[in-house]
Tab-separated table of C-alpha atoms in Angstrom:
chain	number	residue	atom	x	y	z
N	17	THR	CA	-10.555	-4.449	28.893
N	18	GLN	CA	-7.068	-3.193	27.974
N	19	LEU	CA	-4.645	-5.658	26.530
N	20	LEU	CA	-1.640	-3.629	27.836
N	21	GLU	CA	-1.813	-1.967	31.224
N	22	GLN	CA	0.691	0.705	32.141
N	23	SER	CA	1.616	1.958	35.629
N	24	PRO	CA	1.711	4.508	37.001
N	25	GLN	CA	-0.871	6.396	35.030
N	26	PHE	CA	0.604	9.745	36.181
N	27	LEU	CA	4.030	10.549	37.527
N	28	SER	CA	5.418	13.812	38.603
N	29	ILE	CA	9.047	13.974	39.743
N	30	GLN	CA	11.863	16.481	40.246
N	31	GLU	CA	14.666	16.898	37.818
N	32	GLY	CA	17.428	14.453	38.505
N	33	GLU	CA	15.328	11.733	40.003
N	34	ASN	CA	15.066	8.189	38.530
N	35	LEU	CA	11.783	6.525	37.570
N	36	THR	CA	10.418	3.322	36.123
N	37	VAL	CA	7.328	2.823	33.981
N	38	TYR	CA	5.731	-0.570	33.615
N	39	CYS	CA	3.790	-2.222	30.766
N	40	ASN	CA	2.025	-5.466	31.625
N	41	SER	CA	-0.212	-7.957	29.940
N	42	SER	CA	-1.623	-11.443	30.341
N	43	SER	CA	-0.901	-12.018	26.657
N	44	VAL	CA	2.394	-12.877	24.937
N	45	PHE	CA	3.709	-10.440	22.452
N	46	SER	CA	5.995	-10.949	19.490
N	47	SER	CA	7.507	-7.596	20.108
N	48	LEU	CA	6.890	-4.419	22.138
N	49	GLN	CA	7.465	-0.856	21.267
N	50	TRP	CA	7.713	2.247	23.402
N	51	TYR	CA	6.617	5.663	22.119
N	52	ARG	CA	6.762	9.138	23.581
N	53	GLN	CA	4.087	11.676	22.724
N	54	GLU	CA	4.384	15.431	23.398
N	55	PRO	CA	1.427	17.753	23.537
N	56	GLY	CA	0.071	18.565	20.027
N	57	GLU	CA	2.132	15.915	18.377
N	58	GLY	CA	1.866	12.278	17.360
N	59	PRO	CA	3.729	9.540	19.129
N	60	VAL	CA	7.388	8.982	18.244
N	61	LEU	CA	8.967	5.569	18.443
N	62	LEU	CA	11.745	5.259	21.005
N	63	VAL	CA	12.610	1.559	20.760
N	64	THR	CA	11.413	-1.968	19.742
N	65	VAL	CA	12.264	-5.027	21.823
N	66	VAL	CA	11.912	-8.397	20.259
N	67	THR	CA	13.674	-11.055	22.403
N	68	GLY	CA	12.528	-12.157	25.829
N	69	GLY	CA	14.837	-10.726	28.444
N	70	GLU	CA	16.284	-8.127	26.027
N	71	VAL	CA	17.599	-4.914	27.386
N	72	LYS	CA	18.172	-1.881	25.184
N	73	LYS	CA	19.663	1.494	26.225
N	74	LEU	CA	19.007	4.826	24.601
N	75	LYS	CA	21.157	7.381	26.478
N	76	ARG	CA	19.469	7.715	29.909
N	77	LEU	CA	16.548	5.424	28.993
N	78	THR	CA	16.685	1.612	29.556
N	79	PHE	CA	14.103	-0.681	28.192
N	80	GLN	CA	13.631	-4.273	29.137
N	81	PHE	CA	11.395	-6.924	27.668
N	82	GLY	CA	10.254	-9.586	30.115
N	83	ASP	CA	11.467	-13.162	29.812
N	84	ALA	CA	7.918	-14.416	29.187
N	85	ARG	CA	7.368	-11.617	26.666
N	86	LYS	CA	4.314	-10.434	28.512
N	87	ASP	CA	5.665	-7.262	30.072
N	88	SER	CA	8.170	-4.442	29.578
N	89	SER	CA	9.675	-1.611	31.601
N	90	LEU	CA	11.188	1.741	30.840
N	91	HIS	CA	13.681	3.164	33.346
N	92	ILE	CA	14.762	6.816	33.073
N	93	THR	CA	17.944	7.851	34.936
N	94	ALA	CA	18.402	11.444	36.057
N	95	ALA	CA	15.171	12.687	34.521
N	96	GLN	CA	15.218	16.029	32.761
N	97	PRO	CA	12.315	18.425	31.884
N	98	GLY	CA	12.756	17.407	28.273
N	99	ASP	CA	11.589	13.881	29.242
N	100	THR	CA	8.157	15.232	30.012
N	101	GLY	CA	5.451	13.623	27.899
N	102	LEU	CA	3.076	10.730	27.457
N	103	TYR	CA	4.867	7.371	27.295
N	104	LEU	CA	3.051	4.570	25.519
N	105	CYS	CA	3.905	0.921	25.082
N	106	ALA	CA	2.487	-1.008	22.115
N	107	GLY	CA	2.780	-4.337	20.579
N	108	HIS	CA	1.493	-7.180	18.386
N	109	PRO	CA	0.175	-10.043	20.437
N	110	TYR	CA	0.752	-13.580	19.204
N	111	GLN	CA	-2.109	-15.491	17.620
N	112	THR	CA	-4.460	-12.544	17.003
N	113	GLY	CA	-3.536	-12.131	13.346
N	114	ALA	CA	-4.231	-8.389	13.989
N	115	ASN	CA	-2.738	-5.923	11.650
N	116	ASN	CA	-2.742	-3.119	14.217
N	117	LEU	CA	-0.634	-2.313	17.176
N	118	PHE	CA	-2.319	-2.543	20.558
N	119	PHE	CA	-1.479	0.477	22.669
N	120	GLY	CA	-1.123	0.627	26.422
N	121	THR	CA	-3.052	3.079	28.578
N	122	GLY	CA	-0.196	5.444	28.829
N	123	THR	CA	1.950	7.023	31.536
N	124	ARG	CA	2.002	10.834	31.739
N	125	LEU	CA	5.368	12.038	33.033
N	126	THR	CA	6.051	15.504	34.290
N	127	VAL	CA	9.634	16.400	35.236
N	128	ILE	CA	9.701	19.524	37.322
N	129	PRO	CA	12.826	21.745	36.947
X	2	GLY	CA	8.901	18.201	5.307
X	3	ALA	CA	8.648	14.508	4.470
X	4	GLY	CA	6.617	13.453	7.453
X	5	VAL	CA	2.990	12.475	7.747
X	6	SER	CA	0.605	15.359	7.479
X	7	GLN	CA	-2.999	15.686	8.550
X	8	SER	CA	-5.629	18.182	7.980
X	9	PRO	CA	-7.332	20.033	9.380
X	10	SER	CA	-5.354	20.316	12.566
X	11	ASN	CA	-8.484	21.255	14.491
X	12	LYS	CA	-12.141	20.731	13.684
X	13	VAL	CA	-15.245	21.947	15.573
X	14	THR	CA	-18.509	20.662	14.369
X	15	GLU	CA	-22.134	20.429	15.443
X	16	LYS	CA	-23.700	17.131	16.459
X	17	GLY	CA	-25.237	15.427	13.470
X	18	LYS	CA	-22.874	16.906	10.917
X	19	ASP	CA	-20.498	14.935	8.751
X	20	VAL	CA	-16.711	15.480	8.885
X	21	GLU	CA	-13.843	14.449	6.660
X	22	LEU	CA	-10.297	14.044	7.973
X	23	ARG	CA	-7.313	13.849	5.634
X	24	CYS	CA	-3.987	12.093	5.949
X	25	ASP	CA	-1.018	12.402	3.682
X	26	PRO	CA	1.409	9.565	4.452
X	27	ILE	CA	5.148	9.458	3.835
X	28	SER	CA	5.915	8.860	0.191
X	29	GLY	CA	6.717	5.168	-0.468
X	30	HIS	CA	4.951	3.872	2.607
X	31	THR	CA	2.535	1.194	1.697
X	32	ALA	CA	0.795	0.771	5.049
X	33	LEU	CA	-1.459	3.464	6.523
X	34	TYR	CA	-3.254	3.359	9.886
X	35	TRP	CA	-5.900	5.471	11.603
X	36	TYR	CA	-6.223	5.607	15.403
X	37	ARG	CA	-8.386	7.517	17.784
X	38	GLN	CA	-7.057	8.995	21.039
X	39	SER	CA	-9.383	10.259	23.732
X	40	LEU	CA	-8.104	12.969	26.089
X	41	GLY	CA	-4.704	11.929	27.396
X	42	GLN	CA	-5.332	8.206	26.780
X	43	GLY	CA	-3.822	5.475	24.699
X	44	LEU	CA	-4.544	4.997	21.039
X	45	GLU	CA	-7.474	2.990	19.759
X	46	PHE	CA	-7.032	1.309	16.408
X	47	LEU	CA	-9.577	2.144	13.789
X	48	ILE	CA	-8.591	0.980	10.269
X	49	TYR	CA	-5.549	-0.277	8.448
X	50	PHE	CA	-4.652	-0.090	4.620
X	51	GLN	CA	-1.886	-2.187	3.094
X	52	GLY	CA	-1.218	-1.668	-0.577
X	53	ASN	CA	-4.034	-2.781	-2.774
X	54	SER	CA	-5.379	-5.332	-0.207
X	55	ALA	CA	-8.815	-4.927	1.291
X	56	PRO	CA	-8.512	-2.729	4.388
X	57	ASP	CA	-8.800	-4.096	7.911
X	58	LYS	CA	-11.795	-2.256	9.303
X	59	SER	CA	-12.135	-4.274	12.476
X	60	GLY	CA	-11.511	-1.287	14.678
X	61	LEU	CA	-14.194	1.102	13.331
X	62	PRO	CA	-16.583	1.684	16.218
X	63	SER	CA	-19.789	2.047	14.094
X	64	ASP	CA	-21.063	2.182	10.555
X	65	ARG	CA	-20.945	5.992	10.912
X	66	PHE	CA	-17.169	5.671	10.361
X	67	SER	CA	-15.560	4.957	7.015
X	68	ALA	CA	-12.236	5.489	5.317
X	69	GLU	CA	-10.820	5.413	1.852
X	70	ARG	CA	-7.276	5.451	0.489
X	71	THR	CA	-7.014	6.701	-3.076
X	72	GLY	CA	-4.130	5.658	-5.333
X	73	GLY	CA	-2.352	3.957	-2.485
X	74	SER	CA	-1.454	7.364	-0.937
X	75	VAL	CA	-3.825	9.950	0.561
X	76	SER	CA	-6.496	8.663	2.948
X	77	THR	CA	-9.719	10.282	4.133
X	78	LEU	CA	-11.550	9.285	7.294
X	79	THR	CA	-15.276	10.242	7.261
X	80	ILE	CA	-17.520	10.350	10.280
X	81	GLN	CA	-21.177	10.773	9.462
X	82	ARG	CA	-23.799	12.151	11.843
X	83	THR	CA	-21.194	13.080	14.420
X	84	GLN	CA	-21.900	12.467	18.121
X	85	GLN	CA	-20.291	14.156	21.100
X	86	GLU	CA	-18.573	10.921	21.988
X	87	ASP	CA	-16.703	11.176	18.684
X	88	SER	CA	-14.680	14.045	20.128
X	89	ALA	CA	-11.035	12.976	20.243
X	90	VAL	CA	-7.729	13.282	18.434
X	91	TYR	CA	-7.596	11.269	15.278
X	92	LEU	CA	-4.079	10.113	14.435
X	93	CYS	CA	-2.750	8.819	11.138
X	94	ALA	CA	0.410	6.768	10.783
X	95	SER	CA	2.238	5.173	7.859
X	96	SER	CA	4.964	2.673	7.487
X	97	PHE	CA	6.684	0.386	5.054
X	98	ILE	CA	5.127	-3.042	4.724
X	99	ARG	CA	4.192	-4.508	8.073
X	100	THR	CA	6.798	-7.009	9.289
X	101	GLY	CA	5.242	-8.519	12.342
X	102	GLY	CA	5.538	-5.670	14.740
X	103	LEU	CA	8.997	-4.622	13.757
X	104	GLU	CA	7.973	-1.766	11.419
X	105	THR	CA	8.240	1.763	12.530
X	106	GLN	CA	5.013	3.651	12.345
X	107	TYR	CA	5.373	7.380	11.716
X	108	PHE	CA	2.552	9.409	13.090
X	109	GLY	CA	1.093	12.716	11.982
X	110	PRO	CA	0.291	15.452	14.435
X	111	GLY	CA	-3.419	14.490	14.475
X	112	THR	CA	-6.743	16.224	13.964
X	113	ARG	CA	-8.452	17.422	17.118
X	114	LEU	CA	-12.185	16.940	16.591
X	115	LEU	CA	-14.670	18.594	18.908
X	116	VAL	CA	-18.405	17.846	18.484
X	117	LEU	CA	-20.667	20.321	20.159
């Protein structure tokens, strides 16, 4: 079973459209991170959210951490072909003592020009 | 550049052979992580090194997998008697000391392993 479930798994949209990607869990996280991975490359960190209810903006990308710290969303406004990639959420759950990040299942976004 | 580097970038091997994958972390980073990524999927944690502490091997899928980190820098992931299900991209990441999920992990480009 996956600790972090992302939806949708695949998303194909036209340039200029808006989209939202969701990252959900039944566990509480001390923080959540979002990464973007392009083909042939490793993931690159986009943002870290640490406070329940927190909203962070990065140009056309808006990230939100749920009040209960169990979920997060990524909203992209006016998507561009350069946004194409695999979006991954990741976090450290409370009370596991784990040293590693738990990664979500990923959302593969394709923005069609 | 000063990023994380991995070698080889691609590796094709026959079932039953041993393979070694190398990771050069960013200079000064004390933490090093190995992950496995199956085709188009999320990342699966394998092993974590932090300074001179004993590594966290809790993610290694079997005793065929092992890893070393020499001198607190370069790391080698070894897979013995490879199986077809070992085919995946193996990613290495490094960071400054872990701070409860707030650290930024910098990933290498990965090694694509194909076991025939």
